[in-house]
Coordinates of C-alpha atoms in Angstrom, one line a residue:
X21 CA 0.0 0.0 0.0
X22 CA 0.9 3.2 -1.0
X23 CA 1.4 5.2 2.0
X24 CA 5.0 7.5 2.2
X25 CA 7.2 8.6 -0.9
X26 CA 8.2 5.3 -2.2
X27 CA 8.1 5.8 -6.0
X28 CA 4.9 5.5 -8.2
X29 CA 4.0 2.6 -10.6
X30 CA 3.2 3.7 -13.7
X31 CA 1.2 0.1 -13.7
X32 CA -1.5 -1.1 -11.4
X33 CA 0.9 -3.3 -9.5
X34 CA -0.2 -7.0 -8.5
X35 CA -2.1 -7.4 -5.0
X36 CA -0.3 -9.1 -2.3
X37 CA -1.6 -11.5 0.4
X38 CA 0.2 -10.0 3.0
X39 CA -1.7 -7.0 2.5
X40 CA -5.3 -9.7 3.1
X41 CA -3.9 -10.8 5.3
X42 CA -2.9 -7.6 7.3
X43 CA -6.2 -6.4 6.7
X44 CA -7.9 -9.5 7.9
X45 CA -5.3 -9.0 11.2
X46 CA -7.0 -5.7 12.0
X47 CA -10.3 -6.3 11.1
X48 CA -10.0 -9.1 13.7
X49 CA -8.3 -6.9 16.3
X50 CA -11.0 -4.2 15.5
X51 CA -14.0 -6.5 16.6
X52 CA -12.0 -7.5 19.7
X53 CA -11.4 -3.5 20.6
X54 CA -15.3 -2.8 20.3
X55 CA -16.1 -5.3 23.1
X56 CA -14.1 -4.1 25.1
X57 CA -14.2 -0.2 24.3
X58 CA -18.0 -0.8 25.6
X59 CA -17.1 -2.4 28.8
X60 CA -14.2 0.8 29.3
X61 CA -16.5 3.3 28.0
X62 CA -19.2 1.7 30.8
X63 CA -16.7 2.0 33.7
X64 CA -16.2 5.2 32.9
X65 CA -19.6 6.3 33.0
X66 CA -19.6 4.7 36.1
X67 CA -16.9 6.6 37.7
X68 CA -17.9 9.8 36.3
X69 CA -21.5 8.9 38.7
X70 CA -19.6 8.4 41.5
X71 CA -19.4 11.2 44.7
X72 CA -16.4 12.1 45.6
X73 CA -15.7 12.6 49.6
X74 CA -15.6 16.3 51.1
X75 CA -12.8 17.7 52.5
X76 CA -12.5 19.3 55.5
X77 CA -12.6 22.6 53.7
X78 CA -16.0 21.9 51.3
X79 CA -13.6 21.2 48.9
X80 CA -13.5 17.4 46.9
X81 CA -10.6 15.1 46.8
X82 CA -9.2 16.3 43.2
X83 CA -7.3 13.1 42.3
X84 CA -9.6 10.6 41.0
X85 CA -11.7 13.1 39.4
X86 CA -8.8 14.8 37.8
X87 CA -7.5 11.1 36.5
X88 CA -10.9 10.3 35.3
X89 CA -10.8 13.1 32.8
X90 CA -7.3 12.1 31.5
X91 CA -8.7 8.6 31.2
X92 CA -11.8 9.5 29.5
X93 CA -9.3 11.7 26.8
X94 CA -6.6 8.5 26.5
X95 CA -10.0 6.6 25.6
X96 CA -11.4 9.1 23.1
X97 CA -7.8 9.0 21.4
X98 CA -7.8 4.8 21.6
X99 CA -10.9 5.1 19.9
X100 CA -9.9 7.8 16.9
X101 CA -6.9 5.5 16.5
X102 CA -9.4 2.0 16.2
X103 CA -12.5 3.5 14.5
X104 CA -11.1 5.7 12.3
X105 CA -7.1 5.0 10.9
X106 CA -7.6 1.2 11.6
X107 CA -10.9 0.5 9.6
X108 CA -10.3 2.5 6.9
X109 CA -6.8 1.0 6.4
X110 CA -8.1 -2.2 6.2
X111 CA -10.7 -1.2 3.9
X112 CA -8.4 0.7 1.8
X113 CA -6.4 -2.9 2.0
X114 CA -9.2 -5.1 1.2
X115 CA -10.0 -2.2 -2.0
X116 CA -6.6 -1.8 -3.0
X117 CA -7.3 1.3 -3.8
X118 CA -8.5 4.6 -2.3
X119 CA -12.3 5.1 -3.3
X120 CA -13.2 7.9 -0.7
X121 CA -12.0 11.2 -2.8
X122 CA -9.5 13.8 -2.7
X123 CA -10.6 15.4 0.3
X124 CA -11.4 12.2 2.5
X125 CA -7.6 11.6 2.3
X126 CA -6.8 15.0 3.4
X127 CA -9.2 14.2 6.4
X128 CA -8.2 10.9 6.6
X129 CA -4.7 11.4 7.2
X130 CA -5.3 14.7 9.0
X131 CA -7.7 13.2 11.6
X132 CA -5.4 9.7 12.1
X133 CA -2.4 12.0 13.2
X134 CA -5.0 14.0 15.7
X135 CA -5.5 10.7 17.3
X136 CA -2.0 9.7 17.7
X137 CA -0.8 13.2 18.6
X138 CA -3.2 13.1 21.2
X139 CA -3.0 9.8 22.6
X140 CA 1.1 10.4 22.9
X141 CA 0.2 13.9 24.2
X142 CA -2.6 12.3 27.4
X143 CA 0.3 9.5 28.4
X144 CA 2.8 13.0 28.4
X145 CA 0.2 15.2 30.0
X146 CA -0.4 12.1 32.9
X147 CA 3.3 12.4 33.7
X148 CA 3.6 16.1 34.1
X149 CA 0.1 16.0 36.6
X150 CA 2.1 13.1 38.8
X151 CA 5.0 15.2 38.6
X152 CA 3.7 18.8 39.7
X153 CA 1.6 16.6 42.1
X154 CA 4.7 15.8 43.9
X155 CA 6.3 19.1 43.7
X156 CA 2.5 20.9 44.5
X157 CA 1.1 18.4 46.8
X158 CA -0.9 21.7 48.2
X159 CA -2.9 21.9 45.3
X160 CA -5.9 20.0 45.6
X161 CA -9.5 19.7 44.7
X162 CA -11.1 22.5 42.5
X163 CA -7.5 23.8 41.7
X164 CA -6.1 20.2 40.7
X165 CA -9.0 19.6 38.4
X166 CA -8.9 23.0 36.8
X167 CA -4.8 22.0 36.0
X168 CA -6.2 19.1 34.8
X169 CA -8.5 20.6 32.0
X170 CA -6.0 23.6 30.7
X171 CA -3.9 20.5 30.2
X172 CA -6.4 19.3 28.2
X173 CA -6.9 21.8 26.4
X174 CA -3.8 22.2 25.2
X175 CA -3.3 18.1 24.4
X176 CA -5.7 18.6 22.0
X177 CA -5.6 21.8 20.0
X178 CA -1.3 21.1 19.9
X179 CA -2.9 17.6 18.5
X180 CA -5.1 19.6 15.7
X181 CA -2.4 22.1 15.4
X182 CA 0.6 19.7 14.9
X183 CA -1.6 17.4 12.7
X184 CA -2.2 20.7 10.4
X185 CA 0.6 19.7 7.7
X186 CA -1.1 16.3 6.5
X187 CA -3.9 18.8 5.0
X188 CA -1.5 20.3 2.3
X189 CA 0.8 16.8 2.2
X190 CA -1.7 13.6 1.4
X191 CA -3.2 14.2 -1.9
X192 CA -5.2 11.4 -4.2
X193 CA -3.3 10.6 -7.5
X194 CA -3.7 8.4 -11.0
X195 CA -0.3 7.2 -12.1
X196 CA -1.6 5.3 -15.1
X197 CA -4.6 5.7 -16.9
X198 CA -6.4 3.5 -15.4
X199 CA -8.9 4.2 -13.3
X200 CA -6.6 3.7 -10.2
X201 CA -6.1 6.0 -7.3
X202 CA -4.1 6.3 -4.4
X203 CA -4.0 8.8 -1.4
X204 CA -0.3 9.8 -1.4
X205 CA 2.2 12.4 -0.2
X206 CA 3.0 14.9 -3.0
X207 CA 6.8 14.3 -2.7
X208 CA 5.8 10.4 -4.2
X209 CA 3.9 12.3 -6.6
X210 CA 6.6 14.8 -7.2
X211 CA 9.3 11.9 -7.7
X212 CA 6.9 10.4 -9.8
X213 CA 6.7 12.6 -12.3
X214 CA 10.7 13.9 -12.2
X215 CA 13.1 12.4 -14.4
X216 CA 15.1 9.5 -12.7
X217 CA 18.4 11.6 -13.6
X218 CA 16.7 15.1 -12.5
X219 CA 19.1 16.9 -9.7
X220 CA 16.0 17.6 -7.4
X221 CA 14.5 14.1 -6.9
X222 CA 17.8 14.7 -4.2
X223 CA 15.9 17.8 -2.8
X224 CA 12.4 15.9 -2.9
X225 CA 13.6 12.8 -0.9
X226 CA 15.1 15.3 1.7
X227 CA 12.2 17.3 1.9
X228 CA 10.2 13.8 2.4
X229 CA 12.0 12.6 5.2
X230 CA 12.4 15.7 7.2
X231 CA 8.2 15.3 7.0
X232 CA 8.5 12.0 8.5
X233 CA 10.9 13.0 11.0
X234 CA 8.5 15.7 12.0
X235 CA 5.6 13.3 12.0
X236 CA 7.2 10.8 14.1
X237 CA 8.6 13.5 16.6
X238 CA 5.3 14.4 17.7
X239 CA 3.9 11.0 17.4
X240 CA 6.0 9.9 19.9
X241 CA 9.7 11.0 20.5
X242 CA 8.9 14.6 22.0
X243 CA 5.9 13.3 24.3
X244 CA 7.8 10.1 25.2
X245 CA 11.2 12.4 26.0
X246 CA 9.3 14.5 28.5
X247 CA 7.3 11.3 30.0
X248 CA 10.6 9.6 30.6
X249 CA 12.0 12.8 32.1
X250 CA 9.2 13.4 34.7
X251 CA 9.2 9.6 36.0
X252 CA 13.4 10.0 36.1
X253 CA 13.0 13.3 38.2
X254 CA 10.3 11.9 40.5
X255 CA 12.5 8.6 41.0
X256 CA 15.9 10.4 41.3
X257 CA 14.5 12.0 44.9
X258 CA 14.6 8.6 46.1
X259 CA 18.2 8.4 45.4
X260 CA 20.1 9.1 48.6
X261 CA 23.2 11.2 46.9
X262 CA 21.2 12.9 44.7
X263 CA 22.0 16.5 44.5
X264 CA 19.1 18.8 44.5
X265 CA 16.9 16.2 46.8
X266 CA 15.4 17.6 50.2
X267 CA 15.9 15.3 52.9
X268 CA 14.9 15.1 56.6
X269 CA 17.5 15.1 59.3
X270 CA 17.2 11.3 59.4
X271 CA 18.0 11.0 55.6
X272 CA 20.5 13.5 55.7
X273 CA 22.4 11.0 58.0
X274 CA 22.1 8.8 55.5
X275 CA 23.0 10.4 52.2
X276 CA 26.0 11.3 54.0
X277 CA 27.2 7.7 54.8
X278 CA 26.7 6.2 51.3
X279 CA 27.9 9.8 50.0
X280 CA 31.3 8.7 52.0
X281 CA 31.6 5.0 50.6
X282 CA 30.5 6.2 47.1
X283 CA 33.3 8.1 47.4
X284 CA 36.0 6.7 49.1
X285 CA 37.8 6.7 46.4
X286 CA 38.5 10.1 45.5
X287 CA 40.7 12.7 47.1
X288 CA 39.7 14.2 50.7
X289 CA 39.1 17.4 48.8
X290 CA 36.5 16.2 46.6
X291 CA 35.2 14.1 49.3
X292 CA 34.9 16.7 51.7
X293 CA 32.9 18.9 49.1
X294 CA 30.7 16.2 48.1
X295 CA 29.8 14.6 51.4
X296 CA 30.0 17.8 54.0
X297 CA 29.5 21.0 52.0
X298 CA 26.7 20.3 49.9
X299 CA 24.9 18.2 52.1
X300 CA 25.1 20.9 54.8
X301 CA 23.6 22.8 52.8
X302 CA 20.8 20.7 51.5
X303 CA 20.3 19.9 55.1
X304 CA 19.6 23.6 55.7
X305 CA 17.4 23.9 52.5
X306 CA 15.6 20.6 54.3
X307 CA 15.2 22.4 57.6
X308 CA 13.5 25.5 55.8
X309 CA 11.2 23.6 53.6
X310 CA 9.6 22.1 56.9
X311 CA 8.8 25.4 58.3
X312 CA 5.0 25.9 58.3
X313 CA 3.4 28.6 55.7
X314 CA 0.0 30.1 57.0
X315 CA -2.8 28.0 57.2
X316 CA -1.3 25.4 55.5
X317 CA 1.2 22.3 55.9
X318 CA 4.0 21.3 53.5
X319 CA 5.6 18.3 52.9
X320 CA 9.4 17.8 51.8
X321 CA 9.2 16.4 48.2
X322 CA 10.3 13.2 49.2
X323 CA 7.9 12.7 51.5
X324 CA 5.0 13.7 49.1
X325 CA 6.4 11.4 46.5
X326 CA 6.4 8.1 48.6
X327 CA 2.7 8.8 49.3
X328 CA 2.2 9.1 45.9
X329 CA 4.2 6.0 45.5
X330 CA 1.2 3.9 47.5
X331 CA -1.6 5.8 45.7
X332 CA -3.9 4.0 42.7
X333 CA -3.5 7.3 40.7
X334 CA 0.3 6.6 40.7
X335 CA 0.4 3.0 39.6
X336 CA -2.4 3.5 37.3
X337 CA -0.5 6.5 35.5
X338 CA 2.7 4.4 35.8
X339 CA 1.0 1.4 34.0
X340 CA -0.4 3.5 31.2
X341 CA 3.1 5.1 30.6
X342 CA 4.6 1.8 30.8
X343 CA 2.5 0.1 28.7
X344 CA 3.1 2.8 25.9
X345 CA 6.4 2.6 25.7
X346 CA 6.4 -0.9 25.3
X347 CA 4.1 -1.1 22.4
X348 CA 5.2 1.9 20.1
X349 CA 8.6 2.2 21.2
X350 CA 9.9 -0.9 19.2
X351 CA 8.1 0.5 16.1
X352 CA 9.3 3.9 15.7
X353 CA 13.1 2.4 17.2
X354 CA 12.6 0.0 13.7
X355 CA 11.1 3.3 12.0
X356 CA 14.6 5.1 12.5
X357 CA 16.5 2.7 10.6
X358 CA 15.4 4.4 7.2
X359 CA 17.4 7.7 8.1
X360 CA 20.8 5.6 8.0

């Protein structure tokens, strides 16, 4: 199936059965996704029934209602991705051709890299609200659920924003006279018509892969780069010897004993700056963060992230990052290989 710049056909080229048989794959996985995007769409109307529990200042616990909303957005994306890029690939398979016009392949292709961009963007936007939850574990209730929807917000018009290219890109074209169409990128089309020996087919090839490099980008590699980076912060203030951590007194025992054996063997000068003068001075950063504000109580960092640690919020958001990663990072890893 025609789907990037490889080069046109001037002839209707044969059908393959892998192609069947890919299609057959997905229309399979398709009915399986509908059984059970009614039981999650179900549960979610569930939750979004439930009442929350009252704080002692009228105010609701934020997290689970906050979560639902990014749950109900991961599952709007799922769905794009399933209802709308899945089935009409496999019909466009099944077809071998593209029968649904020159401006149901702009929208097409505009509205399968929405549901992508979207659904990479909810798994990045998850991380950032477990992240300023540690680092704002003040802000709860009405406040945490307004965070939540500006987040939103912004997942999806970047998503429609981003996704704004594959408008002027995908076009429908007729190498041969045959009443044959495909929905293609106008770089295939360009190299298509150019001369083999013409000095821009160089330029056009360029051009195309600095598209795909955009596309997969904010598929995946910018919203995966900043998951991974919230999840490494939140887990480096478990690390005793970390630098900028804020530990109580009993910690900063700690960090300073392993600071000593990790390292032992360096100089007493670098040993002495390491293990006594930064951690005095963390220790005195420590003793200031546990000074009450107004009205309120604060937490160090550390001990805000190890109850988030034990929360279902956590795990959940930990699963769905996880569970990402593991099935599109292999893909776009194998999808780097054609830049070598």
């Amino acid at each position: 199936m025609l789907e990037t710049s490889t080069p046109i056909s001037t002839t209707i080229p044969e059908r393959l059965w892998s192609e069947i048989t890919e299609a057959c794959i997905i229309l399979g996985l398709e009915a399986l996704y509908v059984v059970l995007a009614i039981g999650l769409g179900y549960r979610l109307w569930r939750q979004s029934r439930m009442k929350l529990p009252i704080t002692y200042n009228g105010q609701s616990v934020g997290y689970h209602n906050s979560f639902w909303l990014f749950k109900s957005s991961l599952y709007i994306s799922d769905c794009m991705i399933m209802m709308i890029y899945a089935i009409l690939k496999a019909v466009w398979l099944l077809q071998f051709q593209w029968k649904f016009g020159y401006y149901g392949c702009k929208a097409y292709r505009f509205f399968s890299s929405v549901a992508f961009f979207s659904n990479s963007n909810v798994v990045c936007a998850i991380a950032l609200d477990r992240y300023l939850s540690v680092y704002s574990n003040h802000i709860i209730g009405a406040r945490q659920y307004l965070r939540t929807k500006r987040m939103l917000y912004f997942v999806w018009i970047f998503a429609f924003i981003a996704a704004s290219p594959q408008l002027l890109v995908w076009e429908t074209y007729r190498p041969s006279s045959d009443e044959w169409k495909q929905c293609v990128t106008v770089f295939a089309v360009e190299i298509h018509e150019l001369p083999p020996d013409s000095p821009r087919v160089e330029n056009v090839n360029f051009l195309s892969m600095l598209y795909e490099a955009y596309h997969q980008a904010m598929a995946f590699w910018l919203p995966f780069s900043i998951t991974i980076s919230c999840y490494l912060r939140m887990m480096s203030r478990l690390i005793p010897f970390w630098p900028f951590s804020v530990l109580n007194s009993y910690e900063d025992e700690q960090q300073k004993t392993l600071c000593t054996i990790f390292w032992s063997k360096s100089s007493k000068r670098i040993q002495s700056f390491f293990c006594e003068t930064i951690l005095r001075r963390k220790s005195f950063a420590s003793q200031s963060a546990r000074v009450p504000l107004a009205g309120t109580t604060r937490h160090p960092p550390t001990t805000a992230l190890r109850r988030q640690l034990g929360t279902t919020v956590f795990k959940n958001a930990c699963t769905i990052a996880f569970t990402h990663m593991i099935l599109w990072l292999p893909y776009n890893i194998i999808s780097l290989s054609r830049y070598n």
